[in-house]
Coordinates of C-alpha atoms in Angstrom, one line a residue:
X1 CA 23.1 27.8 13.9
X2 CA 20.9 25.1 13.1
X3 CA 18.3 23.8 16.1
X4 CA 17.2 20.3 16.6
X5 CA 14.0 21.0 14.6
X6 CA 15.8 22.5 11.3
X7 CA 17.9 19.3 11.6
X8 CA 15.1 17.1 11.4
X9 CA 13.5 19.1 8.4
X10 CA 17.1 19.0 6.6
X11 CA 17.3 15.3 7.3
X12 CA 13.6 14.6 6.0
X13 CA 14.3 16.3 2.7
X14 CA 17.4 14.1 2.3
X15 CA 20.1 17.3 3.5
X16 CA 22.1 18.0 6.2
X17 CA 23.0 17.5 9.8
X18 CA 21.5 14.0 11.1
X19 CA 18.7 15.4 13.5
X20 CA 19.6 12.2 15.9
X21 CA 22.5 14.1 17.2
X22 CA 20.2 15.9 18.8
X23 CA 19.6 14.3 21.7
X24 CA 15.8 15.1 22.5
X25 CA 15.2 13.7 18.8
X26 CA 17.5 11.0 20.1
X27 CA 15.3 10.0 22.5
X28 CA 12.4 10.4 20.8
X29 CA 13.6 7.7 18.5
X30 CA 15.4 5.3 20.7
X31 CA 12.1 5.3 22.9
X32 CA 10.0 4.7 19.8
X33 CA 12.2 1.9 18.2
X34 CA 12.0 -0.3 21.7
X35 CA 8.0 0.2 21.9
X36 CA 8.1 -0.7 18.1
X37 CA 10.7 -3.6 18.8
X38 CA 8.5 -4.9 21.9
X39 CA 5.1 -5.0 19.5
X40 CA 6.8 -6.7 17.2
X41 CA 7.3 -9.7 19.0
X42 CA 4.0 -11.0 19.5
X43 CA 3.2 -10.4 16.0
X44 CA 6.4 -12.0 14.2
X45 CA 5.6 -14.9 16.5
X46 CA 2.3 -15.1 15.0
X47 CA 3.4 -14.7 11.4
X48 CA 5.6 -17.7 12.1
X49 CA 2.9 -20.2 13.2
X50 CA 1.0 -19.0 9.9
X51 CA 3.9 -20.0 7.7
X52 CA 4.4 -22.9 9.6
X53 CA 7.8 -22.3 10.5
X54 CA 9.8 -21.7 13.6
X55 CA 9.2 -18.3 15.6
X56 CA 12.4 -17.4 15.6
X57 CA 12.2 -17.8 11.9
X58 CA 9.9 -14.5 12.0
X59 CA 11.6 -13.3 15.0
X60 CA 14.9 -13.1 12.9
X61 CA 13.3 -11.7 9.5
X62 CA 12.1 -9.1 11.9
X63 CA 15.4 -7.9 13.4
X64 CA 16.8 -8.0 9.5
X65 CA 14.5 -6.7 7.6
X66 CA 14.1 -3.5 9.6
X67 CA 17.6 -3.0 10.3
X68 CA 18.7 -3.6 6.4
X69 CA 16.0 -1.2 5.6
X70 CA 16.7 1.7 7.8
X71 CA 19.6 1.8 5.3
X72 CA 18.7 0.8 2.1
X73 CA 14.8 2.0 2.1
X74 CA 13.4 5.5 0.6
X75 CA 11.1 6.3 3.3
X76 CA 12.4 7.3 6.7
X77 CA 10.6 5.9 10.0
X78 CA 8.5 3.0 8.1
X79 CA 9.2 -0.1 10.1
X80 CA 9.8 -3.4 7.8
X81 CA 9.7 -6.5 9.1
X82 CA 8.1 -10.3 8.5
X83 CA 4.0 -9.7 7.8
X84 CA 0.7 -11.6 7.6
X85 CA 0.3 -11.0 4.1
X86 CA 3.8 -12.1 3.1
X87 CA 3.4 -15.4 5.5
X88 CA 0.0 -16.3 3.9
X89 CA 1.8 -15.6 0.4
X90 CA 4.9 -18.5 1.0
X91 CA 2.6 -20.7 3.8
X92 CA 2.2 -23.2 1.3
X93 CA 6.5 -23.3 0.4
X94 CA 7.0 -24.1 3.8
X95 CA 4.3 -26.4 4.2
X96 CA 4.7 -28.8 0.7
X97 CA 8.7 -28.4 0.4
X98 CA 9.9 -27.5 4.1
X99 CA 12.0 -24.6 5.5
X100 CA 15.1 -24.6 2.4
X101 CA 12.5 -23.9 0.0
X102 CA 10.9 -21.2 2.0
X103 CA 14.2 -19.3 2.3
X104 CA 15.1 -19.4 -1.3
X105 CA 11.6 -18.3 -2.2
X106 CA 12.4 -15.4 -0.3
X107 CA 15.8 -14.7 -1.6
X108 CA 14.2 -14.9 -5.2
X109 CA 11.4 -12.8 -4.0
X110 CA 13.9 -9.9 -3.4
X111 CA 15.9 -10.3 -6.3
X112 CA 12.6 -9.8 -7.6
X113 CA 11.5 -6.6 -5.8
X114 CA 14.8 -5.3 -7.1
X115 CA 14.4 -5.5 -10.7
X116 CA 10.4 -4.6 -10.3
X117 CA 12.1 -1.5 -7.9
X118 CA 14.5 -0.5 -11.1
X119 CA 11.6 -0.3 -13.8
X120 CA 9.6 1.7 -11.8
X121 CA 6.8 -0.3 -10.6
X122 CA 6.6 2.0 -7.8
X123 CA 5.8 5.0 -10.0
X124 CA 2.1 2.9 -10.3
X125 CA 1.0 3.9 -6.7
X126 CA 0.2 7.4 -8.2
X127 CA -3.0 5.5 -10.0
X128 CA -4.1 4.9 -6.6
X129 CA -7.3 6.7 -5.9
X130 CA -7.8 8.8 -2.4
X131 CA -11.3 6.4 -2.2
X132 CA -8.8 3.1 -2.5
X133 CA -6.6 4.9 0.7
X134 CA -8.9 5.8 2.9
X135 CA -10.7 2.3 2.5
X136 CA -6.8 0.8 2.6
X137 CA -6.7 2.8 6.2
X138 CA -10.1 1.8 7.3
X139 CA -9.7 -1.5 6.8
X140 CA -6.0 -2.0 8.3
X141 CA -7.8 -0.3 11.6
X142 CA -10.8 -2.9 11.7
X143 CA -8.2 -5.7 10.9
X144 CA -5.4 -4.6 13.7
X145 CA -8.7 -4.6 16.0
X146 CA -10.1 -7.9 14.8
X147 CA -6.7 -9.4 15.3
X148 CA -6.7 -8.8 19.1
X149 CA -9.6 -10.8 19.5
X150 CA -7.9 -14.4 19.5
X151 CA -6.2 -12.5 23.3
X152 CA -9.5 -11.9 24.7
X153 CA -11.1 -15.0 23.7
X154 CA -11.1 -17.6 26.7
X155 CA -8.5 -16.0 28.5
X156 CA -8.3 -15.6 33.1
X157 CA -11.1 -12.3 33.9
X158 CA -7.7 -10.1 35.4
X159 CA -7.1 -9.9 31.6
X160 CA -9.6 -7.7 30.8
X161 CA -9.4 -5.2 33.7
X162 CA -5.8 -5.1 32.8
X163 CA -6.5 -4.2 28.9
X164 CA -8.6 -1.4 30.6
X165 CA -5.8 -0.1 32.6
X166 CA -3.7 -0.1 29.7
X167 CA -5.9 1.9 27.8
X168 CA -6.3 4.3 30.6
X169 CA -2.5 4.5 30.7
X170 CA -1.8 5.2 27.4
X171 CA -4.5 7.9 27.0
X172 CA -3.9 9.8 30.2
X173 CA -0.3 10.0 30.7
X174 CA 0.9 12.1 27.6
X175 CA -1.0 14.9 30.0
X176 CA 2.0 14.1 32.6
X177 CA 4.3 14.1 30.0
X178 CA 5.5 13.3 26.8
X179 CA 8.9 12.4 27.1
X180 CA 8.7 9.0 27.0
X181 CA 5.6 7.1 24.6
X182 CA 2.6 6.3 26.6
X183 CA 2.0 3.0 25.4
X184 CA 6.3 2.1 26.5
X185 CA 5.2 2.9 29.8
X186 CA 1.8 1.1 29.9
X187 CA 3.9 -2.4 28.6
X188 CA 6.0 -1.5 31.9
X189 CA 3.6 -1.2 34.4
X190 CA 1.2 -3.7 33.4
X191 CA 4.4 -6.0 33.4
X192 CA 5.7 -5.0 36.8
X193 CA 1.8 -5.4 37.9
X194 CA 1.3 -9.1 36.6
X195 CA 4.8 -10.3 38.2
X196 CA 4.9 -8.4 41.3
X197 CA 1.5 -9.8 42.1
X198 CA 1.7 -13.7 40.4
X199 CA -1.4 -12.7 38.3
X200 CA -1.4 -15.6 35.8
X201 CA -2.4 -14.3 32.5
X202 CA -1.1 -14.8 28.8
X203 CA 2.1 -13.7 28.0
X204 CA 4.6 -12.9 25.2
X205 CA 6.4 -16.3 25.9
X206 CA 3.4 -18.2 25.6
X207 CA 3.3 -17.6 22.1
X208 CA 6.7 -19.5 21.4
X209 CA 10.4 -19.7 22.7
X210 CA 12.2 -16.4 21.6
X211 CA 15.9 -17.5 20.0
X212 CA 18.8 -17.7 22.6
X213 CA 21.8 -16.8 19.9
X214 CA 22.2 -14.6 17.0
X215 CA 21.2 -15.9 13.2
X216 CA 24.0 -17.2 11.2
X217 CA 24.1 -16.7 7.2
X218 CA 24.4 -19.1 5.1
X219 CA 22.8 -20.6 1.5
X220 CA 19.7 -22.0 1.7
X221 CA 19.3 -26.3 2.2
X222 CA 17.7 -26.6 -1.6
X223 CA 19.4 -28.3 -4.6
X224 CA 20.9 -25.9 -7.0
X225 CA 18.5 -27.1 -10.2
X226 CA 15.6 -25.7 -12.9
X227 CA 13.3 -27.6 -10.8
X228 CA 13.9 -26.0 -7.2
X229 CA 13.2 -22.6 -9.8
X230 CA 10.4 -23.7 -10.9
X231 CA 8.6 -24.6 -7.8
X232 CA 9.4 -21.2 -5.9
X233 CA 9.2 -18.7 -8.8
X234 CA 5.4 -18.2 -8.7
X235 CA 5.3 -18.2 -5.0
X236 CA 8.7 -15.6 -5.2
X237 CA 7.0 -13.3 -7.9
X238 CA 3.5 -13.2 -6.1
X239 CA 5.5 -12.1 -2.8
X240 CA 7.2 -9.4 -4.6
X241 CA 4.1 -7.8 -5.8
X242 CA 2.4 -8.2 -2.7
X243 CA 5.5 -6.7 -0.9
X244 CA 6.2 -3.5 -3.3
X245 CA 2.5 -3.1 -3.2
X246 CA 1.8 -3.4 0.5
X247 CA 5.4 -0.9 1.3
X248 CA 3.9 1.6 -1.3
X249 CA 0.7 2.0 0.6
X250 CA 2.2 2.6 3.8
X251 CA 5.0 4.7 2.2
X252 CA 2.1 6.8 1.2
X253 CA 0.2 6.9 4.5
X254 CA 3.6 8.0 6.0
X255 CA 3.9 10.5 3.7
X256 CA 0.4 12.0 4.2
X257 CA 1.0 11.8 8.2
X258 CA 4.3 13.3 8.4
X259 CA 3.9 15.9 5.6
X260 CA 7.2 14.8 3.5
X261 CA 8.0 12.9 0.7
X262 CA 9.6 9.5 -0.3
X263 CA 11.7 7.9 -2.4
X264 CA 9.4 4.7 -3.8
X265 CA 12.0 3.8 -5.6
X266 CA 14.3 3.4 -3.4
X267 CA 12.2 2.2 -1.5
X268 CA 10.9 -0.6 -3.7
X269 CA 14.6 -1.8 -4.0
X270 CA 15.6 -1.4 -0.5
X271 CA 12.6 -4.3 0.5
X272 CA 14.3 -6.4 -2.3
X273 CA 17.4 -5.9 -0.3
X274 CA 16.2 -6.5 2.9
X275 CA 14.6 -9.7 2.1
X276 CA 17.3 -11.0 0.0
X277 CA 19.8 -10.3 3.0
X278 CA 16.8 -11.8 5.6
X279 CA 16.3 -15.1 3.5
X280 CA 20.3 -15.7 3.8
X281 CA 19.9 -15.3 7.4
X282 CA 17.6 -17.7 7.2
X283 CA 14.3 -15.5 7.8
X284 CA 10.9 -15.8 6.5
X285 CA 11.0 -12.0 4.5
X286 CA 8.5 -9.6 4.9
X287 CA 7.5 -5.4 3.7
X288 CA 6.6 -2.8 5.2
X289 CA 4.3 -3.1 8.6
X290 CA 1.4 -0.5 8.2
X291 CA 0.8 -1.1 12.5
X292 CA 4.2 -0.9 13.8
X293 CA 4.8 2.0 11.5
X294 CA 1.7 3.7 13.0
X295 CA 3.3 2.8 16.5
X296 CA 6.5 4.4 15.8
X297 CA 5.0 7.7 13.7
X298 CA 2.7 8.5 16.6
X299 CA 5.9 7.7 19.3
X300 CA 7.4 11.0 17.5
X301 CA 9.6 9.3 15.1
X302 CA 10.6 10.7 12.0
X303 CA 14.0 9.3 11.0
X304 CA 15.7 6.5 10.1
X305 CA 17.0 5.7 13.5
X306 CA 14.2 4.6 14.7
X307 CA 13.5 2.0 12.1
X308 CA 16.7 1.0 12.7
X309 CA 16.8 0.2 16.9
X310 CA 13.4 -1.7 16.2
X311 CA 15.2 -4.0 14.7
X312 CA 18.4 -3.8 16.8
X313 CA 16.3 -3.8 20.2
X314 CA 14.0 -6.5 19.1
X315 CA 17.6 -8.6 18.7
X316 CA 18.7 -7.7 22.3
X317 CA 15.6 -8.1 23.5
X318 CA 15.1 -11.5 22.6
X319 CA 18.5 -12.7 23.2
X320 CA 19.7 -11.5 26.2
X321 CA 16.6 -10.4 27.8
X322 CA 14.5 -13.6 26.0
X323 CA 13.3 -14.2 30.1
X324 CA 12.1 -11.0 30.6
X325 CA 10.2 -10.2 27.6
X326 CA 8.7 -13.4 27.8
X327 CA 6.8 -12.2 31.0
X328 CA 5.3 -9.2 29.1
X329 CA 1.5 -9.8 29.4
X330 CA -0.7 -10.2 25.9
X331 CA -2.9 -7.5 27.7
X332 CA -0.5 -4.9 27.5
X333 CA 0.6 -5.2 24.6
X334 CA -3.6 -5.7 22.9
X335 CA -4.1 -2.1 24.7
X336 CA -1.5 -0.4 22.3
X337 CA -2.3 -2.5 19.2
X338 CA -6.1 -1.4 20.1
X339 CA -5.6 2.4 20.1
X340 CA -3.1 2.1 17.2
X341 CA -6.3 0.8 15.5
X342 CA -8.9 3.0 16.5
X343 CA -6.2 5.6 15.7
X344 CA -5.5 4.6 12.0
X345 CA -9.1 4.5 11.2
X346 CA -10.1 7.5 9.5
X347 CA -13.4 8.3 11.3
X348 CA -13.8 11.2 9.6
X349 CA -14.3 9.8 6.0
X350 CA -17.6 7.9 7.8
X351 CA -19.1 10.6 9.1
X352 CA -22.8 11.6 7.9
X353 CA -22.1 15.2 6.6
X354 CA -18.7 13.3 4.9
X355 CA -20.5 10.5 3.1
X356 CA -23.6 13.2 2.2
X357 CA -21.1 15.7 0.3
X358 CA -19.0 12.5 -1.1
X359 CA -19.9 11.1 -4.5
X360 CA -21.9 7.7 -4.4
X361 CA -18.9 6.6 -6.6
X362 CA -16.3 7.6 -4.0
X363 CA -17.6 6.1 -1.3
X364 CA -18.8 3.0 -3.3
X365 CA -14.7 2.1 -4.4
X366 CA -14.0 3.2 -0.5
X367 CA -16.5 0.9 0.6
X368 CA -15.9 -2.4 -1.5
X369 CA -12.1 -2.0 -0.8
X370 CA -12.8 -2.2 3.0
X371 CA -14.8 -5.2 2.1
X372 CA -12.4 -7.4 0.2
X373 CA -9.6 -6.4 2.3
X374 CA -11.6 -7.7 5.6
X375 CA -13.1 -10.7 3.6
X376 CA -9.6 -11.8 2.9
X377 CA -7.8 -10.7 5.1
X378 CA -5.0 -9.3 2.4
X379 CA -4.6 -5.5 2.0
X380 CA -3.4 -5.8 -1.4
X381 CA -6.3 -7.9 -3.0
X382 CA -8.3 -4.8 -1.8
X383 CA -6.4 -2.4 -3.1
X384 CA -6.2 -3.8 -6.4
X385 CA -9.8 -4.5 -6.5
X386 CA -10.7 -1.3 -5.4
X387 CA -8.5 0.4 -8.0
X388 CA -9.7 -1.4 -10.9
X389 CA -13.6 -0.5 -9.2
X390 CA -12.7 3.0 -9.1
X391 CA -11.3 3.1 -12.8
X392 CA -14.5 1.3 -13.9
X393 CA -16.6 4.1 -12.2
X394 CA -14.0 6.9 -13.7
X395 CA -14.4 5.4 -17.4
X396 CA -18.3 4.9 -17.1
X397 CA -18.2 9.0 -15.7
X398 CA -15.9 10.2 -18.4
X399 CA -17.6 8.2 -20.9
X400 CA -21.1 10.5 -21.0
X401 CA -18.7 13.4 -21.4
X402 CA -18.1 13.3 -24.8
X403 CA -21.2 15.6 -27.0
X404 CA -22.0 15.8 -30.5
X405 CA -24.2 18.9 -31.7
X406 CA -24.8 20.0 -35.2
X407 CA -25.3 22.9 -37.4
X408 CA -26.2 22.9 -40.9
X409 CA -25.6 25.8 -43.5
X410 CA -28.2 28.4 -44.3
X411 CA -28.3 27.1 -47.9
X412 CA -27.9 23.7 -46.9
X413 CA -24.8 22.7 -48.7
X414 CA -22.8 21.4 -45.8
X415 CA -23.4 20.2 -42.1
X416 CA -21.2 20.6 -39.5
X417 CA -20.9 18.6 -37.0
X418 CA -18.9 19.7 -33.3
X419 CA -17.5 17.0 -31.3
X420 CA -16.9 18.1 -27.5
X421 CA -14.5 16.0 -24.8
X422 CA -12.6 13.5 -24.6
X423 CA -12.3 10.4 -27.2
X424 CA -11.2 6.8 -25.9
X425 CA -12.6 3.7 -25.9
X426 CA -15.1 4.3 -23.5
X427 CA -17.0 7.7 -24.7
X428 CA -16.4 6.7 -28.5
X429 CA -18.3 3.1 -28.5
X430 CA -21.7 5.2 -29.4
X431 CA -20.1 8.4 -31.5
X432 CA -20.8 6.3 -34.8
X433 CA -24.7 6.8 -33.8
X434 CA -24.8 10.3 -33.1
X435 CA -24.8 10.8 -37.3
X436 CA -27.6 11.6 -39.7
X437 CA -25.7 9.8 -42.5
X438 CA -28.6 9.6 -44.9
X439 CA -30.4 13.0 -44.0
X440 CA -26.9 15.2 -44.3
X441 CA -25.9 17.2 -47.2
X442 CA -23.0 16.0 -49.3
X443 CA -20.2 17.9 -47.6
X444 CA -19.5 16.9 -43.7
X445 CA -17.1 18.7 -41.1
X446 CA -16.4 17.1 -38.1
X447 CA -14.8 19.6 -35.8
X448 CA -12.9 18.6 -32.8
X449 CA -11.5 21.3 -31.9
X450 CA -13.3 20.7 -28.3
X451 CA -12.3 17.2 -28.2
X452 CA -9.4 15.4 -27.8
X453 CA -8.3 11.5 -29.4
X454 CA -6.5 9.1 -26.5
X455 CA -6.7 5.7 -28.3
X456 CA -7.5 3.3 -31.4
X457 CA -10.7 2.8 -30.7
X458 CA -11.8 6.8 -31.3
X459 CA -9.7 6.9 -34.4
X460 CA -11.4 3.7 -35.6
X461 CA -14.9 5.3 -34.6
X462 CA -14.4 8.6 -36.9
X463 CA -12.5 5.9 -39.6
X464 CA -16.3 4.2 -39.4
X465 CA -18.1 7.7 -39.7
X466 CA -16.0 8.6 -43.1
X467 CA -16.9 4.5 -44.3
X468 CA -20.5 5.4 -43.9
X469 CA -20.6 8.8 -45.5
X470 CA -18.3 7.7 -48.5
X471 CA -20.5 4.6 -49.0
X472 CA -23.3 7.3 -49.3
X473 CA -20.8 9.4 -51.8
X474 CA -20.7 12.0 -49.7
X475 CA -17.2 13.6 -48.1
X476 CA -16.0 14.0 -45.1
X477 CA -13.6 16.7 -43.4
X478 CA -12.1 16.4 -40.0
X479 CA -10.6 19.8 -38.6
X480 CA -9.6 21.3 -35.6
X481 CA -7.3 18.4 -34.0
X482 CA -4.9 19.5 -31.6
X483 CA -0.9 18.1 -32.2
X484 CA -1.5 14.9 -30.3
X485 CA -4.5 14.3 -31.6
X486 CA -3.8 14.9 -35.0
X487 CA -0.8 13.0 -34.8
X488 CA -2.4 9.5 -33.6
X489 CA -5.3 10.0 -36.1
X490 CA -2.7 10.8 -39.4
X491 CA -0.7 7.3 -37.5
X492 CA -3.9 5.1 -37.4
X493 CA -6.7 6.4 -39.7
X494 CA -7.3 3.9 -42.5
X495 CA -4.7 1.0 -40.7
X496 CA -7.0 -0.4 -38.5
X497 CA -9.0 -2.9 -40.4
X498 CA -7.7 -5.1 -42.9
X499 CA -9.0 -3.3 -45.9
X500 CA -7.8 0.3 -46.8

């Protein structure tokens, strides 16, 4: 008989009994869908204003895009919904061609995501470096902390004490219990605190009017022509990228947290989905939410349920209890987003006896990608910088790791020459020098038995070696190449200049 934890396993490997039917994993992940649907608010409200759009514009891409992808998506209990990134991405759509354009930029975008989804663009996260994650993490928890600031700033004094209480809340009451999320209770009581008592502080609903009736679909308000393509294309194919790429990482993270795997994909496609169905419901698109994700993982979650009522509670929530939420206080909800950040940081990775084992070049990439991603304020810029730092560092490593040592006959009739490591363009720009061509005897062996040829520009190196020699009239053998080696050398030797 299966229990509710071997239903959960089967469900995470893709087999099985839904665990949700269990209802302590029920719980677990209805509970963890409203604290996720209540943090959303505040922040799809915020994307909004950065687009320059309408909140419920967010609001709605929210509510779609994490119940579309609950479905559709590879990676159970990541929370999708409208983003910062994405809204900086389309800000200027909205801004030079008004809302129409917006929404078809965002239907293109996913048709987009799909295609990039089907090729396999996903399979590229596995060139991501460790170094490039942890300074991904590091600097998603100093930006989810930097981004409560604007709450504290110039705000009544009862907000800080109440920030403090929140924090106390949602550290101390797991030790009561943990059958309901800390930080679900904290929004409660600090909201039942603030009304009970008329303590005027920020709230949810000053941060725009949440939407008093459910999104309608329907085509976006743009003419039907090459022209409307060519002005939203480069905006649609930059959010695509930035989407699959910013989903992969927290895919990953997910992965590493929960100690399961996912279907990238699937999961690459599914945000096409989800953002094509969003734009026709008139939504502002988004990917996958690294913080809300955090929020719902560390609730308990592990299914697609969860994912699922975010979306579905953040509807109800701001329809038919718009009034309600709206009296939420800013401080409650800065307390959770504050230990979600000091949570995602890895601390560890910054410790002295950490950064003393590390090498330099590992915490360099880690700490360059934290910059750029802080400096502009867009994970996937850093991640992409950072990746193409820590390939830089790889090549210049690999590069010294290619040797050349020699041995010359007893009766000196031949030399023979052993090449060691591997050959590409990198560790085979100086192989040409490592050659006595006018001291050797007439007869050269180059062995590479130890050494293996990746690209064109080794082939063309040893191609340059034999030149020299024969231009000295002396010959040159090459042994000991391994299958693919000899069989890119035998492909390219003598092809790649014009003269043969």
């Amino acid at each position: 008989m299966s229990t509710p934890l071997s239903s959960a396993a089967s469900l995470l490997r893709g087999s099985g009994r839904p665990s949700w039917l269990s209802p302590k994993v029920l719980r677990t992940e209805a509970l963890a869908g409203l604290v996720v649907g209540l943090a959303l608010i505040p922040e799809a409200i915020s994307f909004s204003v950065i687009a320059g759009v309408d909140p419920k514009v967010g609001l709605f891409a929210a509510c779609t895009m994490a119940m579309v992808i609950a479905f559709a998506g590879g990676r159970p209990a990541m929370i999708s919904a409208a983003t910062g990134s994405v809204a900086l991405v389309i800000a200027p759509v909205a801004r030079q061609y008004g809302l129409g354009y917006l929404v078809a930029t965002v239907i293109l975008a996913g048709l987009f995501q799909v295609v990039l989804g089907s090729l396999g663009l996903a399979r590229l996260m596995r060139f991501v470096p460790r170094s490039v994650m942890v300074g991904f993490v590091n600097a998603l928890g100093i930006l989810l902390f930097v981004a409560q600031i604007p709450n504290l700033r110039d705000v009544p004094w009862p907000v800080y004490p109440l920030v403090a209480a929140g924090l106390v809340l949602i550290l101390l009451f797991p030790r009561l219990t943990k059958a309901v999320p800390a930080p679900l209770v904290s929004i409660a009581v600090l909201t039942v605190i603030t009304v009970a008592a008329g303590i005027a502080v920020p709230t949810v609903g000053d941060k725009g009017r949440l939407p008093s009736s459910l999104p309608v679909p329907g085509l976006p308000d743009v003419p039907f022509s090459l022209h409307t393509l060519t002005v939203i294309a480069p905006y649609a194919f930059a959010m695509a990228l930035v989407g699959i790429m910013e989903s992969m990482m927290t895919a990953k993270l997910v992965d590493e947290l929960t100690d399961t795997g996912s279907n990238k994909t699937r999961e690459a496609v599914g945000q096409g989905i989800a953002n094509i169905v969003t734009g026709f419901f008139g939504g502002m698109g988004g990917c996958g939410m690294i913080g809300q994700t955090m929020i719902n993982v560390k609730s308990g979650a592990r299914t697609r349920l969860s994912t699922f009522l975010a979306g579905f509670f953040l509807l109800i929530l701001c329809i038919a209890l718009g009034p309600v939420v709206s009296e939420i206080p800013m401080a409650a909800l800065v307390a959770v987003m504050v230990l979600v950040a000091v949570g995602t940081f890895d601390w560890h990775s910054i410790k002295p006896a950490t950064l003393k084992r590390m090498p330099i070049g590992e915490t360099a990439v880690m700490v360059i990608t934290v910059i750029v991603v802080v400096a502009t304020s867009n994970l996937s810029i850093g991640v992409v910088v950072g990746s193409v730092t820590a390939m830089i560092i790889f090549a210049r490593r690999v590069s010294h790791f290619a040797d050349v040592t020699s041995v010359t006959d007893p009766d000196g009739s031949q030399v023979v020459y052993a090449i060691t490591g591997e050959l590409f363009f990198a560790s085979s720009n100086e192989l040409v020098t490592r050659f006595d061509y006018a001291g050797d005897p007439d007869k050269v062996v180059i062995d590479l038995t130890d050494a293996h040829i990746w690209d064109a520009s080794s082939v063309a190196a040893l191609d340059a070696i034999e030149t020299k020699y024969r231009e000295r009239g002396k010959s040159v053998e090459i042994v000991g190449l391994n299958r693919p080696s000899a069989h890119l050398h035998g492909r390219l030797s003598g092809e790649l200049t014009g003269s043969h």
